[in-house]
Every structure is written in structure tokens, then in C-alpha cells.
Coordinates of C-alpha atoms in Angstrom, one line a residue:
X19 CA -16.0 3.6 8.3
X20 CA -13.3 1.6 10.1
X21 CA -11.0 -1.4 8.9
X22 CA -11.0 -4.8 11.1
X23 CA -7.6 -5.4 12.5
X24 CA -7.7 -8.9 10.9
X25 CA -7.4 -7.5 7.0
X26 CA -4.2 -6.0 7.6
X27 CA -1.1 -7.6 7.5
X28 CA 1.5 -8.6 11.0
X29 CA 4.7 -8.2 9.0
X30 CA 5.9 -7.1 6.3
X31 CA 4.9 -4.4 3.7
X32 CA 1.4 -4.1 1.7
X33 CA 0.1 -1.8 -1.1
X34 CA -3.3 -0.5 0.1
X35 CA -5.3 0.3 -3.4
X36 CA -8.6 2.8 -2.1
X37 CA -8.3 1.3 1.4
X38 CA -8.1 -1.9 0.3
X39 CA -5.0 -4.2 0.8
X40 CA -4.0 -6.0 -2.5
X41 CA -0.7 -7.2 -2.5
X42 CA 1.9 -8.2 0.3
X43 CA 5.7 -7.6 0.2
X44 CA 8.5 -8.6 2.5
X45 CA 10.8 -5.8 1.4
X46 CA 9.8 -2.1 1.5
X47 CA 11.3 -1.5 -1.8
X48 CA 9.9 -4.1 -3.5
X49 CA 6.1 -2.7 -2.2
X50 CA 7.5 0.7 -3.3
X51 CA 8.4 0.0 -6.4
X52 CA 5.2 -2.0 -6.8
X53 CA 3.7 1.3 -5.9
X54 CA 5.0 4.0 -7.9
X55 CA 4.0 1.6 -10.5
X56 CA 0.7 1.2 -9.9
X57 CA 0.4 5.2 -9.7
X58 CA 2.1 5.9 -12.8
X59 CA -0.6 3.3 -14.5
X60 CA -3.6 4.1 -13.0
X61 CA -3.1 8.3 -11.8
X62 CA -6.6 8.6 -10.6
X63 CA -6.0 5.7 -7.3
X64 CA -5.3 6.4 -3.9
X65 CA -2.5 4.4 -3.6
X66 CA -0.4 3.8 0.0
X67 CA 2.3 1.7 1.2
X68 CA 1.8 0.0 4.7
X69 CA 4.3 -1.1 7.0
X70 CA 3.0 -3.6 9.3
X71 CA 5.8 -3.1 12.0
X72 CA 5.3 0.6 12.6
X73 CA 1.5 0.1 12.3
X74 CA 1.5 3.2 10.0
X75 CA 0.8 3.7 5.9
X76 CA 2.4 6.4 3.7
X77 CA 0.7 7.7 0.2
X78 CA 2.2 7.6 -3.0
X79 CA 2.3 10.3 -5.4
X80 CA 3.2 11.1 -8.5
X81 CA 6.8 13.4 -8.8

């Protein structure tokens, strides 16, 4: 199943909740923080970070 290039974001930084895009961030840390929060909430999530500059997303997990 692929993802339309329109849903994701041109800049900035976006938490991606079971391949969907929730929230929007202009900072990394702030969509990292947002994140790791998420996570710690709700373990059982695929949660991911994605940076629309490097066209690229990063998973979160639980340390």
C-alpha cells in the first residue's frame, strides 16, 4: 500500500502514528519529545519521526 506524496509534510518535522501523520513540528526535538511521549503512553504504536528535508522517517522505541 503506498502513501500520496501530498499527506506528507515539505518542511519541518512530523510524528507518523501507524503510517499516519498526526502532528507537525518545526523543531526536531520538539517532534522527539512529542514522540517518546506518545510511546511511553501508548507502548503498543508504531510510532516514527519524519523529517521532511531528508525525505526519510526514524522509529521510536522504548529504552
Amino acid at each position: 500500500m503506498s502513501r500520496s506524496t501530498c499527506d506528507l509534510p515539505t518542511a519541518g518535522y512530523a510524528i507518523v502514528v501507524d503510517g499516519r501523520i498526526k502532528t507537525e513540528f518545526t523543531t526536531k526535538e520538539g517532534a522527539q519529545t512529542g514522540a517518546r511521549d506518545l510511546k511511553r503512553r501508548f507502548p503498543m504504536l508504531q510510532v516514527k519521526v519524519y523529517d521532511a528535508e531528508a525525505r526519510s522517517d526514524e522509529e521510536v522505541l522504548l529504552a
